[in-house]
mmCIF file of C-alpha atoms in Angstrom:
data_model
loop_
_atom_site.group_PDB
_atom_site.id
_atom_site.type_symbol
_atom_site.label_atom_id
_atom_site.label_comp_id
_atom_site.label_asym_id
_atom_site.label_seq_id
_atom_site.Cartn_x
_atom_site.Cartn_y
_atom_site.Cartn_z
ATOM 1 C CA UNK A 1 0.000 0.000 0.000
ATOM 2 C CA UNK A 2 1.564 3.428 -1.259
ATOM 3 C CA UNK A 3 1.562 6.782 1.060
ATOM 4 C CA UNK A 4 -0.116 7.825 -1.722
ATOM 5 C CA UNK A 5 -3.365 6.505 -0.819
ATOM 6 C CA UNK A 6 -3.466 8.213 2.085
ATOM 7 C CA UNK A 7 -4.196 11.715 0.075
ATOM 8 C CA UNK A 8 -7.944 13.126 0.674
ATOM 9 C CA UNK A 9 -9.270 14.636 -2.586
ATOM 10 C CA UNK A 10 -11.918 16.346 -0.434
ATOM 11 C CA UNK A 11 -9.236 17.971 1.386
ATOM 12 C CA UNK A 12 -10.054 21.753 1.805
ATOM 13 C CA UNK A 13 -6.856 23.735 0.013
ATOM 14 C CA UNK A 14 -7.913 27.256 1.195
ATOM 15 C CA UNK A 15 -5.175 27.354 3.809
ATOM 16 C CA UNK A 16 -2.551 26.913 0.806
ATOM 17 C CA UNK A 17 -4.323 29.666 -1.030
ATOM 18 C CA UNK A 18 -1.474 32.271 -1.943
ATOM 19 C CA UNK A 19 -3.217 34.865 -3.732
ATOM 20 C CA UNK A 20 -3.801 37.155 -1.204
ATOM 21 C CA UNK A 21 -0.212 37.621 -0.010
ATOM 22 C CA UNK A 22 1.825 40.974 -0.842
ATOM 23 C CA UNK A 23 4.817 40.774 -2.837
ATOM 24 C CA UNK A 24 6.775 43.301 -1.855
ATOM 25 C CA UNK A 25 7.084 45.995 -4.905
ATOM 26 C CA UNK A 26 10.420 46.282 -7.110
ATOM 27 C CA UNK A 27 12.357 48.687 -4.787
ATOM 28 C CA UNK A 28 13.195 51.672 -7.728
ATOM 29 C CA UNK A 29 9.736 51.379 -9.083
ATOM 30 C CA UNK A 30 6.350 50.164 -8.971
ATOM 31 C CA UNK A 31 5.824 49.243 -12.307
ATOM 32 C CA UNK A 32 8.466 46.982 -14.650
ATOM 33 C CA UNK A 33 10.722 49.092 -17.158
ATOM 34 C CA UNK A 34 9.516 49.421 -20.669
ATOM 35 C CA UNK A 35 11.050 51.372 -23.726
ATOM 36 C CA UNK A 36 7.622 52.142 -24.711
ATOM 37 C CA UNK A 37 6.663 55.753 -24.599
ATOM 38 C CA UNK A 38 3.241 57.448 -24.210
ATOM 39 C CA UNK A 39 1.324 58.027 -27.362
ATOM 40 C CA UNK A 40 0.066 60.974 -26.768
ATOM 41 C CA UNK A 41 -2.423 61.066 -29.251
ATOM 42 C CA UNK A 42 -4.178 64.310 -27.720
ATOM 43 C CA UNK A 43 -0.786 66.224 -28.446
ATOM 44 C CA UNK A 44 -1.329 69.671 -30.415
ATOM 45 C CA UNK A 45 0.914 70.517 -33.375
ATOM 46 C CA UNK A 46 2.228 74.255 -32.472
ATOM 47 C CA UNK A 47 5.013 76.249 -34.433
ATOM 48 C CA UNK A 48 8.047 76.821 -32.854
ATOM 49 C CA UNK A 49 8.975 81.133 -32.766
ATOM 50 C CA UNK A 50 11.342 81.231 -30.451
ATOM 51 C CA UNK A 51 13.747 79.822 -27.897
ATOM 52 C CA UNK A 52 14.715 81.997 -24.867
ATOM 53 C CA UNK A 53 17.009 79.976 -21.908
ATOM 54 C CA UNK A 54 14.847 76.830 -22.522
ATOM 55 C CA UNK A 55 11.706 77.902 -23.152
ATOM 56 C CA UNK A 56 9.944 77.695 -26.103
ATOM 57 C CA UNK A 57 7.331 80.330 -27.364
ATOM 58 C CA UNK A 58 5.177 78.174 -29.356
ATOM 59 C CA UNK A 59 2.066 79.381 -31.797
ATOM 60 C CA UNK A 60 -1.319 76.684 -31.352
ATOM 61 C CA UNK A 61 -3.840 76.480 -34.121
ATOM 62 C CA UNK A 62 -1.739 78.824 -36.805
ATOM 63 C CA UNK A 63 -4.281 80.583 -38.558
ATOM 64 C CA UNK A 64 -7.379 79.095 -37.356
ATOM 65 C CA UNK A 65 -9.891 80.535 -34.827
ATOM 66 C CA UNK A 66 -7.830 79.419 -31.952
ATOM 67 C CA UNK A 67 -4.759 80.829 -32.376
ATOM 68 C CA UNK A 68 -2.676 81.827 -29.454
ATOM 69 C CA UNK A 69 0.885 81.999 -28.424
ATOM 70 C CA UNK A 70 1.736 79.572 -25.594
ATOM 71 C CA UNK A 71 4.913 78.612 -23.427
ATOM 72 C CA UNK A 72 6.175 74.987 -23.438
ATOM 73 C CA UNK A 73 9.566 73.291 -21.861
ATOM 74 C CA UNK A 74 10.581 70.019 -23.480
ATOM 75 C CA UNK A 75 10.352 66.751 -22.483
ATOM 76 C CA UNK A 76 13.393 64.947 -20.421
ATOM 77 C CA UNK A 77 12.703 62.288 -23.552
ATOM 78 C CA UNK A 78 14.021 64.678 -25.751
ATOM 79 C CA UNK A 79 17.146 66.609 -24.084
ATOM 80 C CA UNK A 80 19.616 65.423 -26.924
ATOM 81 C CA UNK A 81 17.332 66.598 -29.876
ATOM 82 C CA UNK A 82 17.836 69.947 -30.757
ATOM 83 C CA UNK A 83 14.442 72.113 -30.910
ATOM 84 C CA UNK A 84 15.001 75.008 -33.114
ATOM 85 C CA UNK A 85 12.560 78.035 -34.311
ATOM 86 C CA UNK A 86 10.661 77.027 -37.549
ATOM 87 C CA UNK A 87 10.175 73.174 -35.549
ATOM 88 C CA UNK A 88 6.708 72.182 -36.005
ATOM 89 C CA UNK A 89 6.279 70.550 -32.459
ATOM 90 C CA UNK A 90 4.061 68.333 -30.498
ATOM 91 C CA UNK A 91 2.594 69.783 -27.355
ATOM 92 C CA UNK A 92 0.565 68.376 -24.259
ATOM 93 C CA UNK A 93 -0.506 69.839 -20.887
ATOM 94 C CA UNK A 94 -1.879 73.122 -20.418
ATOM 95 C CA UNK A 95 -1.829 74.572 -23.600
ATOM 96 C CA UNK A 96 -4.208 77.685 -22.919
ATOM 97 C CA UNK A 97 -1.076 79.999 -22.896
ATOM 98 C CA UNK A 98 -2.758 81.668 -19.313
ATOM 99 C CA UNK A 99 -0.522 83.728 -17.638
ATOM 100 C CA UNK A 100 1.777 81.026 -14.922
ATOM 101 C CA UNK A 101 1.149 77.803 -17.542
ATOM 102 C CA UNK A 102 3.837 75.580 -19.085
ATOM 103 C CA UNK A 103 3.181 72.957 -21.736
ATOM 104 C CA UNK A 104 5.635 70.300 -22.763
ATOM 105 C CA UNK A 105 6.903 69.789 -26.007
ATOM 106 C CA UNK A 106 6.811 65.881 -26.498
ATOM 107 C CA UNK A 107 8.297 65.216 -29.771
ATOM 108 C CA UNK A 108 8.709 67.270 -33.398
ATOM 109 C CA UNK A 109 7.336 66.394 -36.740
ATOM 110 C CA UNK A 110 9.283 65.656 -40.091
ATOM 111 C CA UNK A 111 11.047 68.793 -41.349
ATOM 112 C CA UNK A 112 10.694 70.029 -44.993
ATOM 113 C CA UNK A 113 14.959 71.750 -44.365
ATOM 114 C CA UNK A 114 16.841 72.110 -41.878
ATOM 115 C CA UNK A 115 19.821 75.346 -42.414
ATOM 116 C CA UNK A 116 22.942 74.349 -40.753
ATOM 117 C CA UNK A 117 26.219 75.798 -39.970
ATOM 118 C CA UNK A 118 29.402 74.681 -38.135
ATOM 119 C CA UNK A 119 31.591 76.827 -35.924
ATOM 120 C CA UNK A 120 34.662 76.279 -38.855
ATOM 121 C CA UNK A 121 34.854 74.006 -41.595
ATOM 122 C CA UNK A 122 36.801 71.398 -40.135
ATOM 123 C CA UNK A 123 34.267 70.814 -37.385
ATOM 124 C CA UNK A 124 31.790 68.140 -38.392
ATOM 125 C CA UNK A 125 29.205 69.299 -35.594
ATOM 126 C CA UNK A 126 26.224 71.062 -36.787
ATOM 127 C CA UNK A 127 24.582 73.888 -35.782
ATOM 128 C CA UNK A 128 20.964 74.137 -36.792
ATOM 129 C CA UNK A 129 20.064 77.996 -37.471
ATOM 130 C CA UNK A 130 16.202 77.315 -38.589
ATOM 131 C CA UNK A 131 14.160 74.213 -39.315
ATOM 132 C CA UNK A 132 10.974 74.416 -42.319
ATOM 133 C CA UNK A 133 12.429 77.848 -43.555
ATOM 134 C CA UNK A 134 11.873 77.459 -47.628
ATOM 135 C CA UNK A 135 13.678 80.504 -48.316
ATOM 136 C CA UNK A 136 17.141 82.634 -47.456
ATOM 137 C CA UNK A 137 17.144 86.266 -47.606
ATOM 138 C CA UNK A 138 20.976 86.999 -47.704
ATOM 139 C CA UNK A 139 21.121 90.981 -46.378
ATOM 140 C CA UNK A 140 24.612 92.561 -47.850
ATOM 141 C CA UNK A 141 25.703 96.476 -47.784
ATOM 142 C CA UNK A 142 27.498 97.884 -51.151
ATOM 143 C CA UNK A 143 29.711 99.486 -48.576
ATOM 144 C CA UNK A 144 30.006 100.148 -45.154
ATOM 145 C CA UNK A 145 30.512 97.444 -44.213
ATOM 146 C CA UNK A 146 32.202 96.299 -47.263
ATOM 147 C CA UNK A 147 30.303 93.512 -49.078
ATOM 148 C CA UNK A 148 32.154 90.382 -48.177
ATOM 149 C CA UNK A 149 31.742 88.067 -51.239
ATOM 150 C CA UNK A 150 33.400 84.689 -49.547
ATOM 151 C CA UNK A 151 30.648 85.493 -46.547
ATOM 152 C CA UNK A 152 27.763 85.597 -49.175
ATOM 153 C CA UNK A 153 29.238 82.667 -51.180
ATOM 154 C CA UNK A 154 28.723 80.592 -48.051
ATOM 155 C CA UNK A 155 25.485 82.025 -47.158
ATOM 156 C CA UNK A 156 24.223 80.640 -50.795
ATOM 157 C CA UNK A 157 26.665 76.936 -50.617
ATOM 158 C CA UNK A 158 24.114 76.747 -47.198
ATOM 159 C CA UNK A 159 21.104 77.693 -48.611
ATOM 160 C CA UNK A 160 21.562 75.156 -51.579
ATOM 161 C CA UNK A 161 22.742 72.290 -49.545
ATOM 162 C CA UNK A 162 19.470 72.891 -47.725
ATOM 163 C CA UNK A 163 17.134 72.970 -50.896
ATOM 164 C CA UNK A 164 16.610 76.212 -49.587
ATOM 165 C CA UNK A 165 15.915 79.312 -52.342
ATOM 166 C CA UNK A 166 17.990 82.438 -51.987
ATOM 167 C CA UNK A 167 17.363 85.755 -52.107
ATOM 168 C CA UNK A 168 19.411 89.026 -51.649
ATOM 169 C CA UNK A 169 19.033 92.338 -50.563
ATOM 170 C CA UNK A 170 22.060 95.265 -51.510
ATOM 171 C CA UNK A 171 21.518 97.706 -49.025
ATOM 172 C CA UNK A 172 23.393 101.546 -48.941
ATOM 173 C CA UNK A 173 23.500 101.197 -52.901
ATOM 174 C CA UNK A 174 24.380 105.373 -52.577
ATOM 175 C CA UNK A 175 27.519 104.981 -51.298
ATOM 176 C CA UNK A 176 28.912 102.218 -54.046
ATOM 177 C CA UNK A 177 27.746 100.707 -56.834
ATOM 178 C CA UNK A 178 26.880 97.362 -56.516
ATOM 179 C CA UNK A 179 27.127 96.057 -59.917
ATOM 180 C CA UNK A 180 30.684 94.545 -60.169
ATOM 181 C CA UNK A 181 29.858 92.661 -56.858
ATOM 182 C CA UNK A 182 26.700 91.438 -57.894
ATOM 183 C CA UNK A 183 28.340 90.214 -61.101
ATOM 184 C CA UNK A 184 29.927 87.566 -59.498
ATOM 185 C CA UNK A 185 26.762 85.710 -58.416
ATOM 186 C CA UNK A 186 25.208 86.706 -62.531
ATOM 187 C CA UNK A 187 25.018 82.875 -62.970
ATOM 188 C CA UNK A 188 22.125 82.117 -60.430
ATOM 189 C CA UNK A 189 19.816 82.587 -62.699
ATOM 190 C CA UNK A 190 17.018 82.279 -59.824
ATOM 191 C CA UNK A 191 18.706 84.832 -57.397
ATOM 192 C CA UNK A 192 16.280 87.496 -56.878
ATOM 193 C CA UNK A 193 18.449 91.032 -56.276
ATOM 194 C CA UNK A 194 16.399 93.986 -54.877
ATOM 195 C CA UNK A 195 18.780 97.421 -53.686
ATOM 196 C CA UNK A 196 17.892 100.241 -51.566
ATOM 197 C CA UNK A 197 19.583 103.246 -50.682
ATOM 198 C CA UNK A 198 19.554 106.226 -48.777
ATOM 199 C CA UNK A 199 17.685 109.584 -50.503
ATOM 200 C CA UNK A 200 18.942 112.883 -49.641
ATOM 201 C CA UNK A 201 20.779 111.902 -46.755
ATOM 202 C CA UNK A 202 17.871 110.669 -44.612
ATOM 203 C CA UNK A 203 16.363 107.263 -44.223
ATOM 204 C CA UNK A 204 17.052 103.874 -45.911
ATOM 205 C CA UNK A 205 14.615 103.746 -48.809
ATOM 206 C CA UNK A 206 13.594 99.885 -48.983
ATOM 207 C CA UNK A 207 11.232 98.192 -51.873
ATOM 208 C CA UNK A 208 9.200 96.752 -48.893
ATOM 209 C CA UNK A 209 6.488 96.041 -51.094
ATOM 210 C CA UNK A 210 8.499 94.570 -53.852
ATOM 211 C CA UNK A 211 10.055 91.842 -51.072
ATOM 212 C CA UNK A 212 7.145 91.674 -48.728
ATOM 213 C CA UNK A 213 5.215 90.083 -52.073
ATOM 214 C CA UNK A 214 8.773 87.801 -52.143
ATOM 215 C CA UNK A 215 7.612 86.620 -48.973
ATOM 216 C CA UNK A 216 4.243 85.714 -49.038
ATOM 217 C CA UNK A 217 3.631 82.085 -48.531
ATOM 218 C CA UNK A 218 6.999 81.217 -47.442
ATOM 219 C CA UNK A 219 8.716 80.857 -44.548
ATOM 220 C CA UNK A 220 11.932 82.889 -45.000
ATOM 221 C CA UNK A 221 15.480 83.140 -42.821
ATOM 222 C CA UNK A 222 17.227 86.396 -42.952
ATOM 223 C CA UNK A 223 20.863 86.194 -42.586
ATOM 224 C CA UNK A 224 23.448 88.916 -42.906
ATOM 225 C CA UNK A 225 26.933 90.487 -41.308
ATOM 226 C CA UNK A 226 26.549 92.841 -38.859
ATOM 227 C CA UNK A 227 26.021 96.288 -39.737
ATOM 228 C CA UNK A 228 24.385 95.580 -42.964
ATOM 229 C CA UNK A 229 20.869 96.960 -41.741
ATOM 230 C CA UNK A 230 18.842 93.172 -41.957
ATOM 231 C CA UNK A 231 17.677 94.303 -38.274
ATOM 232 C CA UNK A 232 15.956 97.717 -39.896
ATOM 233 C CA UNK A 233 14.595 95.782 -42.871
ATOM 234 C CA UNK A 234 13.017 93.338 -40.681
ATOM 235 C CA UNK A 235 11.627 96.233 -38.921
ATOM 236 C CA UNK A 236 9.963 97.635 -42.133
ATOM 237 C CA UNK A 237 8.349 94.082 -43.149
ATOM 238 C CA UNK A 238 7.349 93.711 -39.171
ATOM 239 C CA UNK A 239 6.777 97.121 -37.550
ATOM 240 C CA UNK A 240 5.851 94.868 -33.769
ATOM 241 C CA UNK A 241 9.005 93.498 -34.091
ATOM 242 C CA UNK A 242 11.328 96.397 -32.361
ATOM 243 C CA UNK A 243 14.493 94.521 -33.680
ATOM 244 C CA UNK A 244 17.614 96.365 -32.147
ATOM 245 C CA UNK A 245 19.281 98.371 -34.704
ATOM 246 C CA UNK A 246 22.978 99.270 -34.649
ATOM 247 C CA UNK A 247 26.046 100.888 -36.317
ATOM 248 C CA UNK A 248 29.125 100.323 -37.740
ATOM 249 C CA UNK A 249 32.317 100.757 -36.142
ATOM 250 C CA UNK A 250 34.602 103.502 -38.112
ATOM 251 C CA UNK A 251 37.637 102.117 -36.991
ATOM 252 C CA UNK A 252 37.473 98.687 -37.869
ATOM 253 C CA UNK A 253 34.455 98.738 -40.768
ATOM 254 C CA UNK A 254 32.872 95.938 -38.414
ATOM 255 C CA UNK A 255 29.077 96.428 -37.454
ATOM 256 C CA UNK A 256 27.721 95.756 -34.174
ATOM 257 C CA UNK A 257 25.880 92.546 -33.094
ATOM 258 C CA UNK A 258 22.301 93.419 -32.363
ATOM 259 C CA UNK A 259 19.695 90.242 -32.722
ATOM 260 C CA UNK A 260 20.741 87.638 -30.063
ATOM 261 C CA UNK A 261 18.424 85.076 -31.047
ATOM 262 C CA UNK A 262 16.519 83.565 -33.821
ATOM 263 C CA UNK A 263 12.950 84.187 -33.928
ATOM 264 C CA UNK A 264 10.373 84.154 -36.017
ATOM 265 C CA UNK A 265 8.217 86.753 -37.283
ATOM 266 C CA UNK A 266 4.601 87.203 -39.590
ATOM 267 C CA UNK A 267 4.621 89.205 -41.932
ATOM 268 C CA UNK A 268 1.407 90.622 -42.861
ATOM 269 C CA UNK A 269 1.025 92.494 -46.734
ATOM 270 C CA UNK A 270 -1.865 94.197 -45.452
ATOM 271 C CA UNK A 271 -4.147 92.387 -48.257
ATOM 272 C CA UNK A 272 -4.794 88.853 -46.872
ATOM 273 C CA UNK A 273 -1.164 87.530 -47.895
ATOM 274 C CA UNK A 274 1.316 86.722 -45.303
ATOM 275 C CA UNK A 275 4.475 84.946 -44.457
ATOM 276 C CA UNK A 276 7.092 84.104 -41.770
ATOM 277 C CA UNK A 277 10.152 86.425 -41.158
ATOM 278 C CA UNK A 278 12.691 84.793 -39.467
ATOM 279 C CA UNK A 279 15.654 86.959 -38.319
ATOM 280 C CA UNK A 280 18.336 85.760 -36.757
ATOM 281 C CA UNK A 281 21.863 87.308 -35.189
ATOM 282 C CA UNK A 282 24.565 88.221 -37.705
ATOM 283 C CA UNK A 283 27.423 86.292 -37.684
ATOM 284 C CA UNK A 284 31.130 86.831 -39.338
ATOM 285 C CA UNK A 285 32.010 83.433 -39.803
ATOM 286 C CA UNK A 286 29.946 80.576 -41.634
ATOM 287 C CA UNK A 287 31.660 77.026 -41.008
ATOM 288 C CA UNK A 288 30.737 74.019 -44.025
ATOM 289 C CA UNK A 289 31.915 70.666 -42.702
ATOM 290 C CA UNK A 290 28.785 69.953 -42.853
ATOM 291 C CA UNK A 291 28.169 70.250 -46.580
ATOM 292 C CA UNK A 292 27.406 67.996 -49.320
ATOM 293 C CA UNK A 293 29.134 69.537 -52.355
ATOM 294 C CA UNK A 294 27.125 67.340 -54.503
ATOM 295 C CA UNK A 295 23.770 69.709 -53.431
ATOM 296 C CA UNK A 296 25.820 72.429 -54.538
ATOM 297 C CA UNK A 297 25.332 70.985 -58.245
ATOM 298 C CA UNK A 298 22.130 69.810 -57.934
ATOM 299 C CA UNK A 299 20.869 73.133 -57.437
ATOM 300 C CA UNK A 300 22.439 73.942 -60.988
ATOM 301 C CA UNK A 301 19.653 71.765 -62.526
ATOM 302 C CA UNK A 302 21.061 72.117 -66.003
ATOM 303 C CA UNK A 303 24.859 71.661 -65.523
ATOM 304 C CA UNK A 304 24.027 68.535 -62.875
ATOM 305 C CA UNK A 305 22.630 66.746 -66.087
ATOM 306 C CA UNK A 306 25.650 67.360 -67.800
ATOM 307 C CA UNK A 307 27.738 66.248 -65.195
ATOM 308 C CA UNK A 308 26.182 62.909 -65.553
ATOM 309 C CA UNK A 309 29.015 62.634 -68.281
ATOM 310 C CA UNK A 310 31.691 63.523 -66.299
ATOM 311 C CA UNK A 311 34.842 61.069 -64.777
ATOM 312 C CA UNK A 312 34.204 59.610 -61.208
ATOM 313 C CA UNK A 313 35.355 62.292 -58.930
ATOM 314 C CA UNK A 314 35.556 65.142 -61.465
ATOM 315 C CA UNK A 315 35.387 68.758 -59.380
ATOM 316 C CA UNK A 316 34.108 70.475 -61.969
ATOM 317 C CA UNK A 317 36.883 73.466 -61.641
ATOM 318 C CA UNK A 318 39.049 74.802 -64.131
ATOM 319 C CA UNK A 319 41.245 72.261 -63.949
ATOM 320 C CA UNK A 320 39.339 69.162 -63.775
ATOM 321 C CA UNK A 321 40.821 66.910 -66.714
ATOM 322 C CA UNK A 322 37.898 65.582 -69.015
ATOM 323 C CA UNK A 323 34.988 67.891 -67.229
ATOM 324 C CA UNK A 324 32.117 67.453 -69.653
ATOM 325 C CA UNK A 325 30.521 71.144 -68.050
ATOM 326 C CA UNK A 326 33.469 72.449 -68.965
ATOM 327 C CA UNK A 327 33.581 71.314 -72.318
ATOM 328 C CA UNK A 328 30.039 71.550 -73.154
ATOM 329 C CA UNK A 329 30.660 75.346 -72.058
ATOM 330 C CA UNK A 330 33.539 75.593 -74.533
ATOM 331 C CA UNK A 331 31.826 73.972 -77.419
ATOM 332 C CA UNK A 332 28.181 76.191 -77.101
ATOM 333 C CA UNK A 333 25.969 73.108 -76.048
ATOM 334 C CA UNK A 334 25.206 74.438 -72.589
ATOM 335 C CA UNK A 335 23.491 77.900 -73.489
ATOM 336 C CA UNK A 336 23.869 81.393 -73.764
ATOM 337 C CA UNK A 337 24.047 81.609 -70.024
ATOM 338 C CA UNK A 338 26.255 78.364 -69.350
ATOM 339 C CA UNK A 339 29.466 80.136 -68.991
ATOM 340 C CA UNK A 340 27.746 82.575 -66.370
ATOM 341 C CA UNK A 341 26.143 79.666 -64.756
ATOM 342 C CA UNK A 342 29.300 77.543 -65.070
ATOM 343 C CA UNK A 343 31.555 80.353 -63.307
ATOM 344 C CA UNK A 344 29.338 80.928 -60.413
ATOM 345 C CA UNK A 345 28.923 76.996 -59.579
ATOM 346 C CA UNK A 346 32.783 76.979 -59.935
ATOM 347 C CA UNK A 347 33.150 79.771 -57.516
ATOM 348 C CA UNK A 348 31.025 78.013 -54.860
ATOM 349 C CA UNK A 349 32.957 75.359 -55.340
ATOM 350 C CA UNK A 350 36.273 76.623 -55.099
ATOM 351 C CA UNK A 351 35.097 78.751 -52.190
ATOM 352 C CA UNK A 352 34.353 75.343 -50.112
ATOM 353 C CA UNK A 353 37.322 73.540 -51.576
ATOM 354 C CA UNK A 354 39.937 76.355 -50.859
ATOM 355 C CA UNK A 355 38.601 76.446 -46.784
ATOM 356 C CA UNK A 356 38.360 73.519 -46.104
ATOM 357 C CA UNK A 357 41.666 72.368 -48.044
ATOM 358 C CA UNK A 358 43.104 75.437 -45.784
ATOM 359 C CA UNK A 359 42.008 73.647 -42.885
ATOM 360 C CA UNK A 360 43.277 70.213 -43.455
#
């Protein structure tokens, strides 16, 4: 006879019932880790205008009923991703923009362009300046400051490694003629030019109308060294905007920094049209380890098909053996305007090449 047989199935098991005992919790937290982050599906989409020690002025419902301005911090989630003005961010909490009230920014959506600069060329860290902007309205004086053409020739290798559009403003055109400088950029066939000058010693005479209709529908970044007067042309577009407004030193032909951060702006045409003015500080160095020189070309639609003919590695300069731009220029096939078109994509090119080979 087993031991076995002694076993009662009718034996009550309650007093082995273990269900009601407390396990003691997981001593740094409650709940099991998990990678998994909230949804938040309720999240608003809000622009990003401006950044000031952290906080983000952010614009709810652009254009609809609703729209106000509200105040948001970011998310711990997000500490290593830069947020930058243009962002089109994702926003939770109190988003009534009372006075006392913080949202959170929780994540950002695609961007359309992002326009990037390093602090030299040899440093491969970027610096995002704007993100969403579809245009760049370079601001340069025909004198005083002197126009700095290697500045502006950076300003433009940006722009078109960004698939961003320029633009350019030549402001004091009374004290110098611009025309030799602006010859040098004659191959961009899509570079819009507008000039202003000074009448009768008073004022800065601007064609506000002539680039305010420029900037309707677009979200545009104005860059510019300091002095040029890109802080009292965004002040014509955007009389609210009470951008500081400096001068320029008469000892060393420098202007004086005067926008300390980048923030955007509407512009308003007064007839139902508007866009985004985004100024931003001036700055006398652009760094471009960042660049793809091969978006340089692309953005010279024409001579990039050409290139298709070209050796592996050709640089397209002067003395690139077997360049089929360059011969195509030589021989007439690329167009009355290829040799304009051809020397401005070589400058930009020999612009980055020469600083960064400087560097290295």
């Amino acid at each position: 006879m087993s031991w076995l047989d002694d076993v009662d199935d009718d034996e009550d098991d309650s007093a082995y019932d273990e269900s009601s005992i407390r396990v003691r919790p997981n001593p740094k937290a409650n709940r099991p880790r998990t990678k998994r982050r909230p949804a938040h599906a309720d999240a608003r989409i809000a622009r990003v205008l401006g950044v000031d020690r952290g906080r983000y002025t952010v614009l709810v419902d652009e254009g609809g009923p609703e729209e106000h301005q509200v105040l948001a911090s970011r998310a711990r989630e997000l500490r290593k991703i830069a947020i930058v003005t243009g962002d089109r961010a994702r926003i939770v909490g109190d988003t009534t923009g009372d006075d006392g009230t913080l949202a959170r920014i929780v994540g950002i959506e695609e961007r359309s362009s992002l326009l990037r600069r390093s602090a030299d060329d040899t440093d491969q860290v970027e610096r995002i300046i704007v993100a969403n902007a579809d245009q760049m309205l370079v601001v340069v004086a025909a004198a005083d400051p002197e126009p700095r053409e290697r500045l502006v020739d950076r300003y433009l290798i940006a722009a078109l490694d960004a698939g961003v559009r320029p633009l350019m403003v030549v402001t004091k055109t009374d004290l110098a003629d611009p025309t030799e400088f602006l010859s040098h950029f004659a191959g961009l066939e899509d570079l819009q030019v507008f000039t202003s000058a000074r009448r009768d010693g008073g004022d800065e005479e601007m064609p506000i109308e002539e680039i305010g209709a420029a900037l309707v529908g677009h979200s545009t970044v104005f860059v510019g060294h300091s002095g040029v007067g890109k802080s009292t042309l965004v002040n014509a577009l955007v009389p609210s905007a009470s951008r500081a407004t400096g001068h320029v030193n008469t000892v060393t032909g420098r202007g004086r920094h005067t926008s300390s951060s980048t923030v955007s702006l509407r512009y308003d045409d007064g007839h139902g049209g508007s866009g985004w003015v985004i100024d931003t500080p001036g700055v006398r160095s652009f760094g471009l380890g960042h660049v793809d020189t091969d978006n340089i070309l692309r953005a010279f639609t024409d001579l990039a098909e050409i290139a298709e003919d070209c050796p592996r590695g050709c640089t397209h300069l002067p003395d690139a053996p077997d360049c089929a731009i360059v011969e195509a220029v030589e021989e007439g096939r690329a167009g009355p305007h290829g040799a304009a078109r051809l020397d401005s994509l070589q400058r930009l090119l020999a612009t980055f090449a020469t600083d960064n080979g400087r560097h290295s």
